[in-house]
Amino acid sequence: MSEPTATRPAALSRDDRNPGEKPGFDVPWGGSIRSSLAGAGRRSRVGFSLIELMVTLIILSVIIVFAIQEYEQHIVAAKAARARNDLEDLAKAVRLYNIREEKPFEIGTFTAQYLGTFVGTYLETAPPLDPWGKPYLHAPELGVIYSCGPNLVDETTNFAGKSDDLVYHYLPADFYVTRAEYVDANRNGQIDMGDEVEISFSRPARMEGVSLFDFRTVNPENAFGSAKVVAPAKGRSLKIFFGPPLPPRIKIGETKIQVFYDIQSVVDFSSPPMPLKSLEDVVIQRKRM
């Protein structure tokens, strides 16, 4: 009698699988390779990987750097705006002083100890320090009021090529004759020997070798006669003194004075120096005493 042989169960065909079961390879622990891989994928996405953390930190670092730079630029811009407002206020006070006073304002540092009665007369209160903690400065020969800026170095009067100074020009950019005033020096009520004409400029000047030939008059011509020029080494005006032998022939309110083109005897303090010129004919008027 033959022994019974074990029979292997027939493999399930594709059609014999449970309805809704997705195709896949069977694995010993149950389920399929597809479902096992899907589960592993879900487990690997829990939390951040090291690379993801590094990328996030790099992005945050870049954002922080840009934010700091933007903040610093905002602070610098705010300080510069405050300095410009201060400079404008100081310039208004200096202009008013120059109009009212006989001599121009020449103090170089805006601190209360140097300004004296300027504070209270032309400035309501003592001038503030600039936003970087230094006094505002004044260069009268250049006609500017300025702050040394963030680097605290005076690069305005040193004619530095590149500068972070904040500069306010309170004088006209051009260098020209602003007025010509007759002075009855001998007080005899006549235009004669001993009298003078004072010629003023828009900016401080350096003067050397100035002569009567640097100027001319219209209505009439050669109205200064044989006068001579007296000019300081630097300043904002010069004087023409009437002397013998030829008397002056000027007419108050009619005679005009002109500067010969491109004279080098009267120049300003800019770099390069600008020669004195006539923007328009200046009529000689009587000086108010």
mmCIF file of C-alpha atoms in Angstrom:
data_model
loop_
_atom_site.group_PDB
_atom_site.id
_atom_site.type_symbol
_atom_site.label_atom_id
_atom_site.label_comp_id
_atom_site.label_asym_id
_atom_site.label_seq_id
_atom_site.Cartn_x
_atom_site.Cartn_y
_atom_site.Cartn_z
ATOM 1 C CA MET A 1 0.000 0.000 0.000
ATOM 2 C CA SER A 2 1.516 3.197 -1.068
ATOM 3 C CA GLU A 3 1.982 6.121 1.332
ATOM 4 C CA PRO A 4 -0.094 9.154 0.705
ATOM 5 C CA THR A 5 1.857 12.003 -0.865
ATOM 6 C CA ALA A 6 1.656 15.549 0.438
ATOM 7 C CA THR A 7 0.089 17.909 -1.919
ATOM 8 C CA ARG A 8 1.043 21.632 -2.153
ATOM 9 C CA PRO A 9 -1.802 24.016 -2.090
ATOM 10 C CA ALA A 10 -2.291 25.685 -5.379
ATOM 11 C CA ALA A 11 -1.085 29.266 -5.565
ATOM 12 C CA LEU A 12 -3.764 31.822 -5.670
ATOM 13 C CA SER A 13 -4.257 33.261 -9.026
ATOM 14 C CA ARG A 14 -4.527 37.018 -9.585
ATOM 15 C CA ASP A 15 -8.257 36.599 -9.725
ATOM 16 C CA ASP A 16 -8.394 34.678 -6.399
ATOM 17 C CA ARG A 17 -6.941 37.539 -4.280
ATOM 18 C CA ASN A 18 -9.111 39.487 -1.897
ATOM 19 C CA PRO A 19 -11.128 42.117 -3.614
ATOM 20 C CA GLY A 20 -9.470 45.544 -3.329
ATOM 21 C CA GLU A 21 -5.998 44.114 -2.549
ATOM 22 C CA LYS A 22 -3.324 45.824 -4.618
ATOM 23 C CA PRO A 23 -0.885 43.696 -6.556
ATOM 24 C CA GLY A 24 2.496 43.090 -4.975
ATOM 25 C CA PHE A 25 4.987 40.493 -3.862
ATOM 26 C CA ASP A 26 4.182 38.447 -0.781
ATOM 27 C CA VAL A 27 6.685 38.621 2.066
ATOM 28 C CA PRO A 28 7.198 36.163 4.916
ATOM 29 C CA TRP A 29 6.026 38.523 7.642
ATOM 30 C CA GLY A 30 2.790 39.235 5.912
ATOM 31 C CA GLY A 31 1.635 41.992 3.687
ATOM 32 C CA SER A 32 3.504 42.955 0.576
ATOM 33 C CA ILE A 33 6.731 44.662 -0.359
ATOM 34 C CA ARG A 34 4.772 47.664 -1.670
ATOM 35 C CA SER A 35 2.906 48.177 1.602
ATOM 36 C CA SER A 36 6.117 47.658 3.611
ATOM 37 C CA LEU A 37 7.982 50.290 1.615
ATOM 38 C CA ALA A 38 5.107 52.711 2.010
ATOM 39 C CA GLY A 39 5.208 52.271 5.769
ATOM 40 C CA ALA A 40 8.959 52.769 5.842
ATOM 41 C CA GLY A 41 8.542 55.983 3.843
ATOM 42 C CA ARG A 42 6.040 57.274 6.351
ATOM 43 C CA ARG A 43 8.369 56.486 9.236
ATOM 44 C CA SER A 44 11.358 58.280 7.550
ATOM 45 C CA ARG A 45 9.447 61.583 7.240
ATOM 46 C CA VAL A 46 8.993 62.046 10.966
ATOM 47 C CA GLY A 47 11.057 65.244 11.974
ATOM 48 C CA PHE A 48 13.782 67.074 9.950
ATOM 49 C CA SER A 49 16.874 65.573 8.488
ATOM 50 C CA LEU A 50 20.299 67.116 9.217
ATOM 51 C CA ILE A 51 20.505 68.576 5.711
ATOM 52 C CA GLU A 52 17.107 70.215 6.071
ATOM 53 C CA LEU A 53 18.159 71.778 9.384
ATOM 54 C CA MET A 54 21.388 73.101 7.872
ATOM 55 C CA VAL A 55 19.569 74.661 4.919
ATOM 56 C CA THR A 56 17.063 76.285 7.274
ATOM 57 C CA LEU A 57 19.832 77.730 9.444
ATOM 58 C CA ILE A 58 21.654 79.121 6.405
ATOM 59 C CA ILE A 59 18.499 80.846 5.161
ATOM 60 C CA LEU A 60 17.823 82.319 8.602
ATOM 61 C CA SER A 61 21.428 83.552 8.838
ATOM 62 C CA VAL A 62 21.170 85.338 5.481
ATOM 63 C CA ILE A 63 17.899 86.992 6.509
ATOM 64 C CA ILE A 64 19.407 88.158 9.819
ATOM 65 C CA VAL A 65 22.493 89.606 8.085
ATOM 66 C CA PHE A 66 20.345 91.594 5.648
ATOM 67 C CA ALA A 67 18.110 92.794 8.488
ATOM 68 C CA ILE A 68 21.119 94.038 10.479
ATOM 69 C CA GLN A 69 22.537 95.845 7.452
ATOM 70 C CA GLU A 70 19.176 97.478 6.760
ATOM 71 C CA TYR A 71 18.911 98.608 10.374
ATOM 72 C CA GLU A 72 22.430 100.063 10.360
ATOM 73 C CA GLN A 73 21.713 101.950 7.133
ATOM 74 C CA HIS A 74 18.538 103.314 8.682
ATOM 75 C CA ILE A 75 20.485 104.568 11.716
ATOM 76 C CA VAL A 76 23.120 106.237 9.505
ATOM 77 C CA ALA A 77 20.420 107.896 7.379
ATOM 78 C CA ALA A 78 18.622 109.173 10.483
ATOM 79 C CA LYS A 79 21.838 110.671 11.874
ATOM 80 C CA ALA A 80 22.659 112.306 8.543
ATOM 81 C CA ALA A 81 19.160 113.815 8.354
ATOM 82 C CA ARG A 82 19.527 115.271 11.850
ATOM 83 C CA ALA A 83 22.945 116.703 10.995
ATOM 84 C CA ARG A 84 21.596 118.360 7.834
ATOM 85 C CA ASN A 85 18.818 120.017 9.846
ATOM 86 C CA ASP A 86 21.337 121.290 12.406
ATOM 87 C CA LEU A 87 23.622 122.623 9.667
ATOM 88 C CA GLU A 88 20.758 124.462 8.004
ATOM 89 C CA ASP A 89 19.804 126.145 11.292
ATOM 90 C CA LEU A 90 23.408 127.204 11.915
ATOM 91 C CA ALA A 91 23.733 128.529 8.360
ATOM 92 C CA LYS A 92 20.624 130.698 8.785
ATOM 93 C CA ALA A 93 22.115 132.187 11.941
ATOM 94 C CA VAL A 94 25.451 132.901 10.233
ATOM 95 C CA ARG A 95 23.748 134.539 7.247
ATOM 96 C CA LEU A 96 21.744 136.781 9.567
ATOM 97 C CA TYR A 97 24.903 137.702 11.470
ATOM 98 C CA ASN A 98 26.709 138.620 8.243
ATOM 99 C CA ILE A 99 23.823 140.867 7.208
ATOM 100 C CA ARG A 100 23.562 142.717 10.506
ATOM 101 C CA GLU A 101 27.155 142.927 11.648
ATOM 102 C CA GLU A 102 29.947 144.983 10.148
ATOM 103 C CA LYS A 103 32.397 142.073 9.985
ATOM 104 C CA PRO A 104 31.549 138.557 8.775
ATOM 105 C CA PHE A 105 31.214 135.631 11.165
ATOM 106 C CA GLU A 106 34.615 133.924 11.493
ATOM 107 C CA ILE A 107 34.370 131.620 14.536
ATOM 108 C CA GLY A 108 35.533 128.139 13.554
ATOM 109 C CA THR A 109 33.848 125.906 16.155
ATOM 110 C CA PHE A 110 30.198 125.956 17.182
ATOM 111 C CA THR A 111 30.493 125.587 20.936
ATOM 112 C CA ALA A 112 28.964 127.928 23.502
ATOM 113 C CA GLN A 113 32.342 128.874 24.984
ATOM 114 C CA TYR A 114 33.473 130.380 21.663
ATOM 115 C CA LEU A 115 30.188 131.862 20.450
ATOM 116 C CA GLY A 116 29.513 134.350 23.246
ATOM 117 C CA THR A 117 26.537 136.611 22.478
ATOM 118 C CA PHE A 118 25.974 134.820 19.165
ATOM 119 C CA VAL A 119 23.913 132.418 21.293
ATOM 120 C CA GLY A 120 20.758 134.223 22.287
ATOM 121 C CA THR A 121 21.099 136.820 19.526
ATOM 122 C CA TYR A 122 21.291 134.648 16.420
ATOM 123 C CA LEU A 123 20.797 131.195 17.939
ATOM 124 C CA GLU A 124 18.036 130.572 20.455
ATOM 125 C CA THR A 125 20.042 127.967 22.361
ATOM 126 C CA ALA A 126 23.594 126.655 22.424
ATOM 127 C CA PRO A 127 24.362 124.603 19.306
ATOM 128 C CA PRO A 128 24.141 120.821 19.713
ATOM 129 C CA LEU A 129 26.908 118.362 19.033
ATOM 130 C CA ASP A 130 26.615 116.470 15.786
ATOM 131 C CA PRO A 131 25.106 112.935 15.875
ATOM 132 C CA TRP A 132 28.600 111.482 16.286
ATOM 133 C CA GLY A 133 29.407 113.573 19.370
ATOM 134 C CA LYS A 134 31.628 116.309 17.888
ATOM 135 C CA PRO A 135 30.987 120.069 17.510
ATOM 136 C CA TYR A 136 29.939 121.422 14.147
ATOM 137 C CA LEU A 137 32.752 123.301 12.399
ATOM 138 C CA HIS A 138 32.920 126.435 10.273
ATOM 139 C CA ALA A 139 35.337 127.271 7.447
ATOM 140 C CA PRO A 140 34.660 130.977 6.743
ATOM 141 C CA GLU A 141 37.120 131.131 3.850
ATOM 142 C CA LEU A 142 35.148 128.381 2.097
ATOM 143 C CA GLY A 143 31.749 129.588 3.250
ATOM 144 C CA VAL A 144 30.767 126.202 4.677
ATOM 145 C CA ILE A 145 29.493 124.745 7.944
ATOM 146 C CA TYR A 146 30.101 121.038 8.333
ATOM 147 C CA SER A 147 30.197 117.890 10.421
ATOM 148 C CA CYS A 148 33.166 115.528 10.334
ATOM 149 C CA GLY A 149 30.756 112.639 9.849
ATOM 150 C CA PRO A 150 30.986 109.039 11.077
ATOM 151 C CA ASN A 151 34.778 108.774 10.818
ATOM 152 C CA LEU A 152 35.248 111.919 13.010
ATOM 153 C CA VAL A 153 38.011 113.222 10.694
ATOM 154 C CA ASP A 154 38.007 116.755 9.241
ATOM 155 C CA GLU A 155 38.211 116.089 5.511
ATOM 156 C CA THR A 156 36.746 119.432 4.400
ATOM 157 C CA THR A 157 39.517 121.915 5.168
ATOM 158 C CA ASN A 158 42.111 119.239 4.384
ATOM 159 C CA PHE A 159 40.710 118.954 0.846
ATOM 160 C CA ALA A 160 40.404 115.170 1.005
ATOM 161 C CA GLY A 161 39.468 113.575 -2.282
ATOM 162 C CA LYS A 162 36.870 111.273 -0.749
ATOM 163 C CA SER A 163 35.036 112.435 2.335
ATOM 164 C CA ASP A 164 32.112 111.432 4.532
ATOM 165 C CA ASP A 165 31.818 114.984 5.934
ATOM 166 C CA LEU A 166 28.363 116.544 5.791
ATOM 167 C CA VAL A 167 28.841 120.037 4.349
ATOM 168 C CA TYR A 168 26.430 122.970 4.050
ATOM 169 C CA HIS A 169 27.401 125.826 1.701
ATOM 170 C CA TYR A 170 25.841 129.036 2.971
ATOM 171 C CA LEU A 171 27.543 131.338 0.457
ATOM 172 C CA PRO A 172 26.781 131.575 -3.280
ATOM 173 C CA ALA A 173 28.579 129.064 -5.473
ATOM 174 C CA ASP A 174 29.838 131.807 -7.825
ATOM 175 C CA PHE A 175 32.519 134.329 -6.895
ATOM 176 C CA TYR A 176 31.508 137.809 -7.982
ATOM 177 C CA VAL A 177 31.176 141.474 -6.981
ATOM 178 C CA THR A 178 28.066 141.939 -4.849
ATOM 179 C CA ARG A 179 28.141 145.688 -4.246
ATOM 180 C CA ALA A 180 30.198 148.851 -4.630
ATOM 181 C CA GLU A 181 29.678 151.551 -1.997
ATOM 182 C CA TYR A 182 30.949 155.119 -1.958
ATOM 183 C CA VAL A 183 32.228 156.472 1.374
ATOM 184 C CA ASP A 184 32.588 160.214 2.009
ATOM 185 C CA ALA A 185 35.712 159.659 4.087
ATOM 186 C CA ASN A 186 36.554 163.357 4.586
ATOM 187 C CA ARG A 187 32.899 164.168 5.362
ATOM 188 C CA ASN A 188 32.738 167.302 3.247
ATOM 189 C CA GLY A 189 29.679 166.250 1.270
ATOM 190 C CA GLN A 190 31.589 166.150 -2.023
ATOM 191 C CA ILE A 191 33.040 163.360 -4.155
ATOM 192 C CA ASP A 192 36.704 164.304 -4.143
ATOM 193 C CA MET A 193 40.208 163.354 -3.067
ATOM 194 C CA GLY A 194 40.338 161.342 0.137
ATOM 195 C CA ASP A 195 37.042 159.555 -0.465
ATOM 196 C CA GLU A 196 36.810 155.872 -1.312
ATOM 197 C CA VAL A 197 34.733 153.100 -2.870
ATOM 198 C CA GLU A 198 34.460 149.750 -1.087
ATOM 199 C CA ILE A 199 33.958 146.720 -3.337
ATOM 200 C CA SER A 200 32.499 143.593 -1.698
ATOM 201 C CA PHE A 201 32.531 139.975 -2.889
ATOM 202 C CA SER A 202 30.179 137.032 -2.595
ATOM 203 C CA ARG A 203 32.871 134.823 -1.047
ATOM 204 C CA PRO A 204 36.086 135.318 0.958
ATOM 205 C CA ALA A 205 39.048 136.031 -1.296
ATOM 206 C CA ARG A 206 42.809 135.884 -1.502
ATOM 207 C CA MET A 207 44.239 139.082 -2.952
ATOM 208 C CA GLU A 208 47.694 139.805 -4.283
ATOM 209 C CA GLY A 209 48.860 142.503 -6.674
ATOM 210 C CA VAL A 210 45.408 144.015 -7.167
ATOM 211 C CA SER A 211 45.463 147.187 -9.256
ATOM 212 C CA LEU A 212 43.032 149.684 -10.716
ATOM 213 C CA PHE A 213 43.497 147.992 -14.097
ATOM 214 C CA ASP A 214 41.547 144.981 -12.796
ATOM 215 C CA PHE A 215 38.383 147.108 -12.809
ATOM 216 C CA ARG A 216 36.666 149.488 -15.156
ATOM 217 C CA THR A 217 33.720 151.847 -14.919
ATOM 218 C CA VAL A 218 30.823 152.689 -17.194
ATOM 219 C CA ASN A 219 28.967 156.019 -17.157
ATOM 220 C CA PRO A 220 31.479 157.510 -17.204
ATOM 221 C CA GLU A 221 34.558 155.525 -18.138
ATOM 222 C CA ASN A 222 37.693 155.918 -16.001
ATOM 223 C CA ALA A 223 35.548 157.387 -13.234
ATOM 224 C CA PHE A 224 38.096 156.546 -10.524
ATOM 225 C CA GLY A 225 40.664 159.023 -11.811
ATOM 226 C CA SER A 226 44.116 158.283 -10.424
ATOM 227 C CA ALA A 227 42.889 156.229 -7.487
ATOM 228 C CA LYS A 228 44.826 153.369 -5.917
ATOM 229 C CA VAL A 229 43.640 149.977 -4.676
ATOM 230 C CA VAL A 230 44.191 148.880 -1.083
ATOM 231 C CA ALA A 231 43.474 145.182 -0.604
ATOM 232 C CA PRO A 232 44.166 142.879 2.351
ATOM 233 C CA ALA A 233 45.813 139.506 1.825
ATOM 234 C CA LYS A 234 42.451 137.873 2.413
ATOM 235 C CA GLY A 235 38.964 139.135 3.053
ATOM 236 C CA ARG A 236 35.604 139.836 1.488
ATOM 237 C CA SER A 237 36.224 143.368 0.242
ATOM 238 C CA LEU A 238 38.827 145.849 -0.979
ATOM 239 C CA LYS A 239 38.933 149.635 -1.156
ATOM 240 C CA ILE A 240 39.684 152.103 -3.936
ATOM 241 C CA PHE A 241 41.076 155.379 -2.544
ATOM 242 C CA PHE A 242 40.803 158.579 -4.579
ATOM 243 C CA GLY A 243 44.051 160.507 -4.758
ATOM 244 C CA PRO A 244 45.928 163.025 -6.895
ATOM 245 C CA PRO A 245 46.490 164.032 -9.518
ATOM 246 C CA LEU A 246 43.241 163.073 -11.313
ATOM 247 C CA PRO A 247 40.003 163.587 -9.343
ATOM 248 C CA PRO A 248 37.198 160.988 -9.305
ATOM 249 C CA ARG A 249 34.203 161.438 -11.602
ATOM 250 C CA ILE A 250 31.798 158.842 -10.254
ATOM 251 C CA LYS A 251 28.049 159.466 -10.145
ATOM 252 C CA ILE A 252 26.231 157.895 -7.209
ATOM 253 C CA GLY A 253 23.457 155.619 -8.447
ATOM 254 C CA GLU A 254 24.642 155.818 -12.067
ATOM 255 C CA THR A 255 28.277 154.767 -12.418
ATOM 256 C CA LYS A 256 28.700 151.014 -12.864
ATOM 257 C CA ILE A 257 31.761 148.969 -11.985
ATOM 258 C CA GLN A 258 32.915 145.875 -13.869
ATOM 259 C CA VAL A 259 35.685 143.316 -13.362
ATOM 260 C CA PHE A 260 38.015 142.549 -16.222
ATOM 261 C CA TYR A 261 37.648 138.979 -17.419
ATOM 262 C CA ASP A 262 39.593 136.233 -15.625
ATOM 263 C CA ILE A 263 41.710 138.359 -13.294
ATOM 264 C CA GLN A 264 44.104 136.363 -11.121
ATOM 265 C CA SER A 265 44.796 139.017 -8.497
ATOM 266 C CA VAL A 266 41.526 138.275 -6.660
ATOM 267 C CA VAL A 267 40.592 134.594 -6.295
ATOM 268 C CA ASP A 268 38.539 132.605 -3.807
ATOM 269 C CA PHE A 269 39.635 129.718 -1.575
ATOM 270 C CA SER A 270 38.071 126.903 -3.577
ATOM 271 C CA SER A 271 40.165 124.235 -5.277
ATOM 272 C CA PRO A 272 41.065 125.166 -7.965
ATOM 273 C CA PRO A 273 40.744 128.884 -7.131
ATOM 274 C CA MET A 274 37.956 130.784 -8.865
ATOM 275 C CA PRO A 275 38.788 134.294 -10.161
ATOM 276 C CA LEU A 276 36.547 137.242 -9.337
ATOM 277 C CA LYS A 277 34.000 138.116 -12.018
ATOM 278 C CA SER A 278 30.976 140.290 -12.695
ATOM 279 C CA LEU A 279 27.676 138.478 -13.005
ATOM 280 C CA GLU A 280 26.096 141.828 -13.817
ATOM 281 C CA ASP A 281 27.064 145.478 -13.678
ATOM 282 C CA VAL A 282 27.122 146.757 -10.108
ATOM 283 C CA VAL A 283 25.987 150.351 -9.613
ATOM 284 C CA ILE A 284 27.957 152.413 -7.107
ATOM 285 C CA GLN A 285 25.702 153.427 -4.221
ATOM 286 C CA ARG A 286 26.310 155.550 -1.145
ATOM 287 C CA LYS A 287 27.239 153.424 1.857
ATOM 288 C CA ARG A 288 24.881 153.558 4.787
ATOM 289 C CA MET A 289 26.726 154.715 7.866
#
